[in-house]
mmCIF file of C-alpha atoms and ligand atoms in Angstrom:
data_model
loop_
_atom_site.group_PDB
_atom_site.id
_atom_site.type_symbol
_atom_site.label_atom_id
_atom_site.label_comp_id
_atom_site.label_asym_id
_atom_site.label_seq_id
_atom_site.Cartn_x
_atom_site.Cartn_y
_atom_site.Cartn_z
ATOM 1 C CA MET A 91 -6.722 -30.009 -65.304
ATOM 2 C CA SER A 92 -7.740 -30.789 -61.478
ATOM 3 C CA VAL A 93 -7.166 -28.310 -58.904
ATOM 4 C CA LEU A 94 -8.580 -28.481 -54.640
ATOM 5 C CA VAL A 95 -10.188 -26.011 -53.087
ATOM 6 C CA THR A 96 -9.939 -26.709 -48.942
ATOM 7 C CA GLY A 97 -12.507 -24.591 -47.025
ATOM 8 C CA GLY A 98 -14.531 -24.640 -50.164
ATOM 9 C CA ALA A 99 -17.767 -24.893 -48.669
ATOM 10 C CA GLY A 100 -16.760 -21.644 -47.107
ATOM 11 C CA PHE A 101 -16.943 -18.070 -47.555
ATOM 12 C CA ILE A 102 -13.980 -17.214 -50.006
ATOM 13 C CA GLY A 103 -13.394 -20.445 -50.242
ATOM 14 C CA SER A 104 -17.048 -20.965 -52.559
ATOM 15 C CA HIS A 105 -16.099 -17.408 -54.272
ATOM 16 C CA ILE A 106 -12.953 -19.012 -55.418
ATOM 17 C CA ALA A 107 -14.175 -23.094 -56.410
ATOM 18 C CA ALA A 108 -17.399 -21.530 -58.379
ATOM 19 C CA ALA A 109 -15.171 -19.105 -59.914
ATOM 20 C CA LEU A 110 -12.524 -22.085 -60.881
ATOM 21 C CA HIS A 111 -15.449 -24.460 -62.196
ATOM 22 C CA ARG A 112 -16.547 -21.300 -64.306
ATOM 23 C CA SER A 113 -13.449 -21.435 -65.494
ATOM 24 C CA GLY A 114 -13.349 -25.038 -66.666
ATOM 25 C CA LYS A 115 -11.600 -26.121 -64.212
ATOM 26 C CA THR A 116 -12.273 -29.900 -62.311
ATOM 27 C CA VAL A 117 -12.910 -28.696 -58.782
ATOM 28 C CA VAL A 118 -12.540 -30.813 -55.197
ATOM 29 C CA ILE A 119 -13.645 -28.818 -52.409
ATOM 30 C CA LEU A 120 -12.425 -30.330 -49.467
ATOM 31 C CA ASP A 121 -14.158 -29.142 -46.701
ATOM 32 C CA ASP A 122 -15.204 -30.831 -42.759
ATOM 33 C CA LEU A 123 -18.471 -27.909 -42.533
ATOM 34 C CA SER A 124 -17.243 -27.014 -38.855
ATOM 35 C CA GLY A 125 -17.705 -22.889 -40.721
ATOM 36 C CA GLY A 126 -18.841 -23.856 -43.930
ATOM 37 C CA GLN A 127 -22.359 -24.611 -45.228
ATOM 38 C CA TRP A 128 -23.677 -26.434 -47.669
ATOM 39 C CA ARG A 129 -25.872 -23.853 -49.485
ATOM 40 C CA ASN A 130 -22.200 -22.363 -50.081
ATOM 41 C CA ILE A 131 -20.885 -25.092 -52.280
ATOM 42 C CA PRO A 132 -21.081 -24.650 -56.242
ATOM 43 C CA ALA A 133 -22.973 -26.555 -58.458
ATOM 44 C CA GLY A 134 -20.418 -28.803 -60.496
ATOM 45 C CA THR A 135 -17.913 -29.313 -58.324
ATOM 46 C CA THR A 136 -16.863 -32.351 -55.898
ATOM 47 C CA PHE A 137 -17.616 -32.085 -52.548
ATOM 48 C CA VAL A 138 -15.544 -33.623 -50.469
ATOM 49 C CA ARG A 139 -17.162 -33.932 -46.205
ATOM 50 C CA GLY A 140 -13.475 -34.625 -44.073
ATOM 51 C CA SER A 141 -10.870 -32.672 -42.510
ATOM 52 C CA ILE A 142 -7.629 -31.423 -43.635
ATOM 53 C CA VAL A 143 -6.342 -33.408 -40.484
ATOM 54 C CA ASP A 144 -7.418 -36.612 -42.020
ATOM 55 C CA VAL A 145 -3.978 -37.541 -43.704
ATOM 56 C CA ALA A 146 -5.350 -40.741 -45.111
ATOM 57 C CA LEU A 147 -8.080 -39.036 -46.675
ATOM 58 C CA VAL A 148 -5.974 -36.336 -47.795
ATOM 59 C CA ASN A 149 -3.276 -38.665 -49.058
ATOM 60 C CA GLN A 150 -6.387 -40.423 -50.783
ATOM 61 C CA LEU A 151 -7.741 -37.157 -52.571
ATOM 62 C CA PHE A 152 -3.867 -36.792 -54.000
ATOM 63 C CA THR A 153 -3.506 -40.290 -55.127
ATOM 64 C CA ASP A 154 -7.161 -40.029 -57.044
ATOM 65 C CA HIS A 155 -7.101 -36.412 -58.769
ATOM 66 C CA HIS A 156 -3.647 -35.173 -59.474
ATOM 67 C CA PHE A 157 -4.197 -31.757 -58.536
ATOM 68 C CA THR A 158 -2.125 -29.236 -60.479
ATOM 69 C CA VAL A 159 -3.148 -26.321 -57.886
ATOM 70 C CA VAL A 160 -4.205 -26.371 -54.648
ATOM 71 C CA TYR A 161 -6.248 -23.621 -53.493
ATOM 72 C CA HIS A 162 -5.653 -23.824 -49.161
ATOM 73 C CA LEU A 163 -8.656 -21.838 -47.468
ATOM 74 C CA ALA A 164 -9.737 -24.539 -45.229
ATOM 75 C CA ALA A 165 -8.502 -23.019 -41.353
ATOM 76 C CA TYR A 166 -10.715 -22.085 -38.319
ATOM 77 C CA ALA A 167 -10.129 -18.447 -38.658
ATOM 78 C CA ALA A 168 -11.759 -17.283 -35.476
ATOM 79 C CA GLU A 169 -8.083 -14.660 -34.580
ATOM 80 C CA GLY A 170 -9.670 -13.476 -30.960
ATOM 81 C CA LEU A 171 -10.771 -16.850 -29.929
ATOM 82 C CA SER A 172 -7.185 -18.190 -30.912
ATOM 83 C CA PRO A 173 -5.307 -17.903 -27.399
ATOM 84 C CA PHE A 174 -8.378 -19.593 -25.354
ATOM 85 C CA ILE A 175 -8.057 -22.629 -28.296
ATOM 86 C CA ARG A 176 -4.154 -22.756 -28.928
ATOM 87 C CA ARG A 177 -4.200 -26.831 -29.166
ATOM 88 C CA PHE A 178 -6.827 -26.696 -31.654
ATOM 89 C CA ASN A 179 -5.782 -24.034 -33.757
ATOM 90 C CA TYR A 180 -1.799 -25.635 -34.318
ATOM 91 C CA THR A 181 -3.489 -28.942 -35.001
ATOM 92 C CA ASN A 182 -6.207 -27.385 -37.557
ATOM 93 C CA ASN A 183 -4.438 -25.151 -39.098
ATOM 94 C CA LEU A 184 -0.663 -25.656 -38.583
ATOM 95 C CA VAL A 185 -0.747 -29.651 -38.979
ATOM 96 C CA GLY A 186 -4.009 -29.492 -41.841
ATOM 97 C CA SER A 187 -1.725 -27.383 -43.901
ATOM 98 C CA ILE A 188 1.042 -29.054 -43.644
ATOM 99 C CA ASN A 189 -0.682 -33.006 -44.105
ATOM 100 C CA LEU A 190 -1.497 -30.466 -47.816
ATOM 101 C CA ILE A 191 2.002 -29.631 -47.992
ATOM 102 C CA ASN A 192 3.396 -33.308 -47.853
ATOM 103 C CA ALA A 193 0.779 -34.563 -50.228
ATOM 104 C CA ALA A 194 1.047 -31.665 -52.550
ATOM 105 C CA ILE A 195 5.339 -31.848 -52.694
ATOM 106 C CA ASN A 196 4.687 -36.546 -53.011
ATOM 107 C CA HIS A 197 2.110 -35.539 -55.960
ATOM 108 C CA GLY A 198 4.274 -33.130 -57.681
ATOM 109 C CA THR A 199 1.399 -30.559 -57.779
ATOM 110 C CA ARG A 200 2.600 -27.695 -59.499
ATOM 111 C CA ARG A 201 1.354 -24.885 -57.148
ATOM 112 C CA PHE A 202 -0.269 -23.859 -53.587
ATOM 113 C CA VAL A 203 -2.346 -20.812 -53.210
ATOM 114 C CA PHE A 204 -2.571 -19.902 -49.218
ATOM 115 C CA THR A 205 -4.776 -17.574 -47.572
ATOM 116 C CA SER A 206 -2.448 -16.551 -45.574
ATOM 117 C CA SER A 207 -3.566 -13.309 -43.670
ATOM 118 C CA ILE A 208 -2.382 -9.672 -41.764
ATOM 119 C CA ALA A 209 -2.523 -11.405 -38.516
ATOM 120 C CA VAL A 210 1.043 -12.071 -39.055
ATOM 121 C CA TYR A 211 1.956 -8.449 -39.226
ATOM 122 C CA GLY A 212 1.403 -7.971 -35.116
ATOM 123 C CA PRO A 213 0.478 -4.447 -33.886
ATOM 124 C CA GLY A 214 2.183 -1.641 -34.314
ATOM 125 C CA GLN A 215 3.048 -1.731 -38.205
ATOM 126 C CA THR A 216 0.609 0.088 -40.088
ATOM 127 C CA PRO A 217 0.656 0.545 -43.004
ATOM 128 C CA MET A 218 1.245 -2.998 -43.020
ATOM 129 C CA THR A 219 3.784 -3.640 -46.385
ATOM 130 C CA GLU A 220 4.650 -7.354 -47.605
ATOM 131 C CA ALA A 221 8.460 -6.168 -46.905
ATOM 132 C CA LEU A 222 7.977 -5.386 -42.698
ATOM 133 C CA THR A 223 9.170 -8.365 -40.428
ATOM 134 C CA PRO A 224 6.029 -10.404 -39.328
ATOM 135 C CA GLN A 225 5.608 -9.847 -35.714
ATOM 136 C CA PRO A 226 2.295 -11.917 -35.016
ATOM 137 C CA ILE A 227 0.856 -12.038 -31.409
ATOM 138 C CA ASP A 228 -1.459 -14.940 -31.189
ATOM 139 C CA PRO A 229 -1.469 -17.935 -32.138
ATOM 140 C CA TYR A 230 -3.923 -17.367 -35.110
ATOM 141 C CA GLY A 231 -1.021 -15.303 -36.705
ATOM 142 C CA ILE A 232 1.825 -17.411 -35.936
ATOM 143 C CA ALA A 233 0.233 -20.326 -37.133
ATOM 144 C CA LYS A 234 -0.411 -18.606 -40.543
ATOM 145 C CA LEU A 235 3.156 -17.795 -40.620
ATOM 146 C CA ALA A 236 4.588 -20.662 -39.995
ATOM 147 C CA VAL A 237 2.986 -22.021 -42.942
ATOM 148 C CA GLU A 238 3.620 -19.409 -44.890
ATOM 149 C CA GLN A 239 7.781 -20.231 -44.074
ATOM 150 C CA ASP A 240 7.270 -24.117 -44.627
ATOM 151 C CA LEU A 241 5.830 -23.167 -48.284
ATOM 152 C CA GLN A 242 9.041 -21.299 -48.964
ATOM 153 C CA ALA A 243 11.257 -24.190 -47.417
ATOM 154 C CA ALA A 244 9.101 -26.669 -49.598
ATOM 155 C CA PHE A 245 9.793 -24.407 -52.516
ATOM 156 C CA ALA A 246 13.270 -24.003 -52.190
ATOM 157 C CA GLN A 247 13.895 -28.201 -51.143
ATOM 158 C CA PHE A 248 11.189 -29.653 -53.935
ATOM 159 C CA GLY A 249 9.946 -27.258 -56.196
ATOM 160 C CA LEU A 250 6.803 -26.715 -55.402
ATOM 161 C CA GLU A 251 5.568 -23.182 -56.024
ATOM 162 C CA TYR A 252 3.590 -20.765 -54.153
ATOM 163 C CA ALA A 253 1.718 -18.005 -53.908
ATOM 164 C CA ILE A 254 0.491 -16.443 -50.911
ATOM 165 C CA PHE A 255 -1.859 -13.790 -49.549
ATOM 166 C CA ARG A 256 -2.884 -12.033 -47.088
ATOM 167 C CA PRO A 257 -6.274 -10.702 -47.107
ATOM 168 C CA HIS A 258 -7.718 -8.642 -44.310
ATOM 169 C CA ASN A 259 -11.702 -8.141 -43.118
ATOM 170 C CA VAL A 260 -13.519 -9.600 -46.303
ATOM 171 C CA TYR A 261 -16.867 -8.999 -45.667
ATOM 172 C CA GLY A 262 -19.647 -10.473 -48.655
ATOM 173 C CA GLU A 263 -22.922 -12.437 -49.615
ATOM 174 C CA GLY A 264 -21.497 -16.690 -48.599
ATOM 175 C CA GLN A 265 -20.277 -15.490 -45.425
ATOM 176 C CA HIS A 266 -22.021 -17.244 -42.411
ATOM 177 C CA ILE A 267 -22.587 -14.452 -40.224
ATOM 178 C CA ALA A 268 -24.231 -16.504 -36.940
ATOM 179 C CA ASP A 269 -20.495 -16.924 -35.963
ATOM 180 C CA PRO A 270 -20.539 -16.176 -32.628
ATOM 181 C CA TYR A 271 -16.467 -15.936 -32.105
ATOM 182 C CA ARG A 272 -15.977 -13.731 -35.323
ATOM 183 C CA ASN A 273 -16.882 -11.837 -38.582
ATOM 184 C CA VAL A 274 -18.059 -8.238 -36.984
ATOM 185 C CA VAL A 275 -19.875 -7.280 -40.270
ATOM 186 C CA GLY A 276 -22.015 -10.992 -40.057
ATOM 187 C CA ILE A 277 -22.286 -10.355 -36.187
ATOM 188 C CA PHE A 278 -23.406 -6.815 -36.433
ATOM 189 C CA MET A 279 -25.716 -7.694 -39.104
ATOM 190 C CA ARG A 280 -27.220 -10.693 -37.261
ATOM 191 C CA CYS A 281 -28.050 -8.965 -34.489
ATOM 192 C CA VAL A 282 -30.063 -6.311 -36.236
ATOM 193 C CA LEU A 283 -32.412 -9.016 -38.303
ATOM 194 C CA GLU A 284 -32.733 -10.814 -34.467
ATOM 195 C CA GLY A 285 -33.339 -7.320 -33.124
ATOM 196 C CA ARG A 286 -30.133 -7.209 -30.822
ATOM 197 C CA PRO A 287 -27.601 -4.533 -29.483
ATOM 198 C CA LEU A 288 -24.429 -4.596 -31.324
ATOM 199 C CA PRO A 289 -21.376 -5.599 -29.388
ATOM 200 C CA ILE A 290 -18.716 -3.707 -29.459
ATOM 201 C CA PHE A 291 -15.300 -4.764 -27.442
ATOM 202 C CA GLY A 292 -13.937 -1.363 -25.697
ATOM 203 C CA ASP A 293 -14.984 2.109 -27.217
ATOM 204 C CA GLY A 294 -15.223 1.107 -30.452
ATOM 205 C CA SER A 295 -12.496 3.456 -32.410
ATOM 206 C CA GLN A 296 -10.332 0.156 -33.169
ATOM 207 C CA THR A 297 -10.324 0.355 -37.320
ATOM 208 C CA ARG A 298 -9.685 -1.694 -40.318
ATOM 209 C CA ALA A 299 -10.330 -1.717 -43.658
ATOM 210 C CA PHE A 300 -13.056 -3.724 -45.085
ATOM 211 C CA SER A 301 -12.568 -5.830 -47.917
ATOM 212 C CA TYR A 302 -15.322 -6.747 -50.445
ATOM 213 C CA ILE A 303 -15.228 -10.112 -51.405
ATOM 214 C CA ASP A 304 -15.370 -9.499 -55.203
ATOM 215 C CA ASP A 305 -11.689 -7.186 -54.588
ATOM 216 C CA VAL A 306 -10.092 -10.121 -52.775
ATOM 217 C CA ALA A 307 -11.363 -14.130 -54.835
ATOM 218 C CA PRO A 308 -10.607 -13.420 -58.228
ATOM 219 C CA VAL A 309 -6.982 -12.780 -57.864
ATOM 220 C CA ILE A 310 -6.316 -15.508 -55.687
ATOM 221 C CA VAL A 311 -7.789 -17.386 -57.948
ATOM 222 C CA ARG A 312 -5.415 -16.139 -60.790
ATOM 223 C CA ALA A 313 -2.482 -16.349 -58.208
ATOM 224 C CA GLY A 314 -3.040 -20.181 -59.323
ATOM 225 C CA PHE A 315 -2.296 -19.843 -63.583
ATOM 226 C CA GLU A 316 -0.249 -16.351 -63.572
ATOM 227 C CA ASP A 317 3.187 -16.024 -63.505
ATOM 228 C CA VAL A 318 3.203 -12.898 -61.204
ATOM 229 C CA ALA A 319 2.143 -14.311 -58.609
ATOM 230 C CA ARG A 320 5.119 -17.025 -58.626
ATOM 231 C CA ASN A 321 6.400 -17.627 -55.447
ATOM 232 C CA GLU A 322 5.185 -14.101 -54.291
ATOM 233 C CA ILE A 323 3.533 -12.630 -51.085
ATOM 234 C CA PHE A 324 0.576 -10.417 -51.506
ATOM 235 C CA ASN A 325 -1.690 -8.286 -49.132
ATOM 236 C CA VAL A 326 -5.404 -8.059 -50.373
ATOM 237 C CA GLY A 327 -8.189 -6.289 -50.051
ATOM 238 C CA ALA A 328 -9.802 -2.260 -49.522
ATOM 239 C CA ASP A 329 -7.794 0.883 -48.310
ATOM 240 C CA SER A 330 -10.372 2.900 -46.955
ATOM 241 C CA VAL A 331 -10.027 2.751 -43.131
ATOM 242 C CA VAL A 332 -13.322 2.866 -40.886
ATOM 243 C CA SER A 333 -13.587 2.424 -37.063
ATOM 244 C CA VAL A 334 -15.709 -0.472 -35.434
ATOM 245 C CA ARG A 335 -18.217 2.226 -33.932
ATOM 246 C CA ASP A 336 -18.903 3.995 -37.674
ATOM 247 C CA LEU A 337 -19.591 0.480 -39.080
ATOM 248 C CA ALA A 338 -21.967 -0.694 -36.548
ATOM 249 C CA THR A 339 -23.792 3.177 -37.363
ATOM 250 C CA GLU A 340 -23.202 2.211 -40.937
ATOM 251 C CA ILE A 341 -25.120 -0.873 -41.241
ATOM 252 C CA CYS A 342 -28.164 0.536 -38.578
ATOM 253 C CA ARG A 343 -27.961 2.454 -41.613
ATOM 254 C CA LEU A 344 -28.585 -0.049 -44.028
ATOM 255 C CA PHE A 345 -30.897 -2.216 -42.599
ATOM 256 C CA ASP A 346 -32.988 1.380 -41.296
ATOM 257 C CA VAL A 347 -32.992 0.685 -37.463
ATOM 258 C CA PRO A 348 -32.100 2.938 -34.581
ATOM 259 C CA CYS A 349 -28.492 1.873 -33.507
ATOM 260 C CA ARG A 350 -28.311 0.140 -30.370
ATOM 261 C CA ILE A 351 -24.544 -0.201 -28.614
ATOM 262 C CA GLU A 352 -23.196 -3.200 -26.156
ATOM 263 C CA THR A 353 -20.431 -2.640 -25.230
ATOM 264 C CA LEU A 354 -17.979 -4.745 -24.185
ATOM 265 C CA PRO A 355 -14.619 -4.938 -21.979
ATOM 266 C CA PRO A 356 -11.885 -4.101 -24.822
ATOM 267 C CA ARG A 357 -10.603 -7.893 -25.387
ATOM 268 C CA HIS A 358 -6.234 -8.079 -26.495
ATOM 269 C CA GLU A 359 -6.613 -7.366 -30.561
ATOM 270 C CA VAL A 360 -4.942 -5.147 -33.112
ATOM 271 C CA VAL A 361 -5.437 -1.254 -32.829
ATOM 272 C CA ASP A 362 -5.378 -0.847 -36.254
ATOM 273 C CA ALA A 363 -4.564 -2.893 -39.057
ATOM 274 C CA PHE A 364 -4.421 -0.933 -42.342
ATOM 275 C CA SER A 365 -2.212 -2.495 -45.153
ATOM 276 C CA SER A 366 -0.695 -1.641 -48.285
ATOM 277 C CA HIS A 367 -2.227 -2.841 -51.538
ATOM 278 C CA GLU A 368 -0.031 -1.220 -54.117
ATOM 279 C CA ARG A 369 2.225 -4.489 -54.621
ATOM 280 C CA VAL A 370 -0.851 -6.730 -55.820
ATOM 281 C CA ARG A 371 -2.351 -3.815 -58.198
ATOM 282 C CA SER A 372 1.094 -3.626 -59.754
ATOM 283 C CA ALA A 373 1.544 -7.583 -60.241
ATOM 284 C CA PHE A 374 -2.614 -8.145 -61.326
ATOM 285 C CA ASN A 375 -3.053 -4.692 -62.764
ATOM 286 C CA LEU A 376 -5.947 -4.008 -60.403
ATOM 287 C CA GLY A 377 -8.531 -1.042 -60.169
ATOM 288 C CA GLU A 378 -10.113 0.644 -57.453
ATOM 289 C CA PRO A 379 -11.823 -1.757 -54.894
ATOM 290 C CA ARG A 380 -15.412 -1.413 -54.125
ATOM 291 C CA SER A 381 -16.370 1.015 -51.833
ATOM 292 C CA LEU A 382 -17.670 0.262 -48.759
ATOM 293 C CA ALA A 383 -20.778 1.678 -48.904
ATOM 294 C CA ASP A 384 -21.793 -0.352 -51.854
ATOM 295 C CA GLY A 385 -20.085 -3.597 -50.507
ATOM 296 C CA LEU A 386 -21.943 -3.434 -47.193
ATOM 297 C CA ALA A 387 -25.096 -2.401 -49.192
ATOM 298 C CA ARG A 388 -24.840 -5.628 -51.623
ATOM 299 C CA MET A 389 -24.294 -7.991 -48.625
ATOM 300 C CA ALA A 390 -27.111 -6.308 -46.688
ATOM 301 C CA ALA A 391 -28.936 -7.123 -49.504
ATOM 302 C CA TRP A 392 -28.226 -11.133 -49.650
ATOM 303 C CA VAL A 393 -28.508 -11.336 -45.481
ATOM 304 C CA LYS A 394 -32.297 -9.795 -45.835
ATOM 305 C CA GLN A 395 -33.143 -12.269 -48.306
ATOM 306 C CA THR A 396 -31.735 -15.372 -47.330
ATOM 307 C CA GLY A 397 -31.966 -14.560 -43.231
ATOM 308 C CA VAL A 398 -29.666 -16.006 -40.046
ATOM 309 C CA PRO A 399 -28.852 -19.555 -40.861
ATOM 310 C CA THR A 400 -27.254 -22.284 -38.492
ATOM 311 C CA PRO A 401 -24.952 -20.897 -35.935
ATOM 312 C CA THR A 402 -21.931 -22.447 -36.042
ATOM 313 C CA GLU A 403 -20.450 -24.810 -33.216
ATOM 314 C CA ALA A 404 -19.032 -23.089 -30.127
ATOM 315 C CA GLN A 405 -15.423 -24.274 -29.728
ATOM 316 C CA ALA A 406 -13.917 -26.561 -26.762
ATOM 317 C CA ILE A 407 -12.318 -24.139 -24.864
ATOM 318 C CA GLU A 408 -8.766 -24.809 -23.788
ATOM 319 C CA VAL A 409 -7.560 -22.055 -21.659
ATOM 320 C CA THR A 410 -10.824 -19.963 -19.731
ATOM 321 C CA ARG A 411 -8.624 -17.580 -18.407
ATOM 322 C CA GLY A 412 -9.171 -14.162 -19.699
ATOM 323 C CA LEU A 413 -12.204 -15.582 -22.179
ATOM 324 C CA PRO A 414 -14.065 -12.627 -22.926
ATOM 325 C CA PRO A 415 -17.334 -13.335 -20.391
ATOM 326 C CA SER A 416 -19.274 -13.051 -23.551
ATOM 327 C CA TRP A 417 -18.208 -15.646 -25.671
ATOM 328 C CA ALA A 418 -18.124 -17.403 -22.306
ATOM 329 C CA GLN A 419 -21.906 -17.697 -22.641
ATOM 330 C CA SER A 420 -21.912 -18.641 -25.673
ATOM 331 C CA ARG A 421 -20.628 -22.163 -25.252
HETATM 332 N N1 NAD B 658 -12.640 -13.081 -43.937
HETATM 333 C C1 NAD B 658 -11.448 -12.931 -43.402
HETATM 334 O O1 NAD B 658 -11.699 -11.447 -43.844
HETATM 335 C C2 NAD B 658 -9.987 -13.098 -43.516
HETATM 336 C C3 NAD B 658 -9.027 -12.598 -43.365
HETATM 337 C C4 NAD B 658 -7.771 -13.451 -43.306
HETATM 338 C C5 NAD B 658 -7.418 -14.490 -43.885
HETATM 339 N N2 NAD B 658 -8.689 -15.442 -44.134
HETATM 340 C C6 NAD B 658 -8.272 -16.935 -44.002
HETATM 341 O O2 NAD B 658 -9.336 -17.049 -45.636
HETATM 342 C C7 NAD B 658 -9.106 -18.567 -45.382
HETATM 343 C C8 NAD B 658 -11.080 -18.285 -45.445
HETATM 344 O O3 NAD B 658 -11.600 -18.254 -44.570
HETATM 345 P P1 NAD B 658 -13.620 -17.361 -44.686
HETATM 346 O O4 NAD B 658 -13.988 -16.504 -44.470
HETATM 347 O O5 NAD B 658 -13.938 -18.047 -46.101
HETATM 348 O O6 NAD B 658 -13.376 -18.416 -43.310
HETATM 349 P P2 NAD B 658 -14.843 -19.931 -43.247
HETATM 350 O O7 NAD B 658 -14.743 -20.177 -42.191
HETATM 351 O O8 NAD B 658 -16.027 -18.801 -43.963
HETATM 352 O O9 NAD B 658 -13.839 -20.299 -44.335
HETATM 353 C C9 NAD B 658 -12.930 -21.907 -43.968
HETATM 354 C C10 NAD B 658 -13.550 -23.065 -44.511
HETATM 355 O O10 NAD B 658 -12.338 -23.948 -43.829
HETATM 356 C C11 NAD B 658 -13.904 -25.077 -43.622
HETATM 357 N N3 NAD B 658 -12.749 -25.723 -42.746
HETATM 358 C C12 NAD B 658 -12.047 -25.349 -41.386
HETATM 359 N N4 NAD B 658 -11.223 -26.473 -40.526
HETATM 360 C C13 NAD B 658 -10.809 -27.377 -41.964
HETATM 361 C C14 NAD B 658 -10.425 -28.989 -41.767
HETATM 362 N N5 NAD B 658 -9.987 -29.031 -41.035
HETATM 363 N N6 NAD B 658 -11.146 -29.344 -42.872
HETATM 364 C C15 NAD B 658 -11.968 -29.433 -43.718
HETATM 365 N N7 NAD B 658 -11.871 -28.211 -43.551
HETATM 366 C C16 NAD B 658 -12.156 -27.217 -42.092
HETATM 367 C C17 NAD B 658 -14.722 -24.602 -42.990
HETATM 368 O O11 NAD B 658 -15.825 -26.088 -42.353
HETATM 369 C C18 NAD B 658 -14.966 -23.500 -43.391
HETATM 370 O O12 NAD B 658 -15.960 -24.102 -44.585
HETATM 371 C C19 NAD B 658 -9.531 -19.002 -44.137
HETATM 372 O O13 NAD B 658 -7.867 -19.625 -44.465
HETATM 373 C C20 NAD B 658 -9.120 -17.046 -43.197
HETATM 374 O O14 NAD B 658 -7.951 -17.937 -42.046
HETATM 375 C C21 NAD B 658 -9.931 -15.170 -43.977
#
């Protein structure tokens, strides 16, 4: 059985591709390496370097491999930057997704597994439950929601099954820690390794529930094949909430360095983000998620071993008004 994993050289996608390969599936990865890394690509998979925006390439892949299941993770996922790269965001994350959905319909793919995001909920809707009406406040969340809705329409008209996940703040081994625009856990660990202060937007009281990769990737893998996931939407991840400032303190403790903070002006973001996982736990019979201390310790051990990778390339900014100065500098 042949499965496609887009974004399979990235963080979550590489864990998914590896698990699928271990379970005996023929795995094809499509990734343009804009955020992914060679070292993430699991041995035994077929890797195609290219973009989901390339319609001819996407169609050719489906013609060649007749994918039964598509796991679509490719995206430019810097939510905070998305208001400043609106055209790129919609081209890459929305139109690119539609290219895959078109091909999946045309080639009779059975199920399309999509990693959306809790960004679809927007602010002031905590705990975020799947029953809420999504109200995204930025182009990243809007694109994710549009893809969710297109998948629902595609099932209704063409019978393409879907399984949609809304993860949040995932961290762990394999994450790109040298992306200046996202992955606060990785950014903090990189700063510690480089002896720099840890940058925090605002006073650091904003809260997030950081989710360890092993509490996220395995359930997404199962969703390609299990009935409980058919045409369902699930939040996925950890429950325990921590402030960004406390996260910084914990990471400095793990690396045994004094905690120096660089306070940046607040940015346009959801202040408190945490979601309910009752649905996913009961559907997939999941246990308790890993504790933050344990998950961070595992990632820190991996980071100490692997070091800082080559930074991702700076994005071409489309809207400069209101761009956080620290991001303007990193261009
Ligand atoms: N990490 C999180 O906390 C989180 C939270 C919610 C949702 N998600 C979603 O999960 C998915 C994976 O996220 P991740 O954290 O592993 O990010 P990642 O950047 O590590 O992985 C994304 C991969 O997609 C690839 N990619 C980007 N644009 C592409 C294109 N046009 N064509 C082909 N490949 C392309 C990148 O090279 C990268 O390897 C994304 O869709 C993201 O929006 C992640």
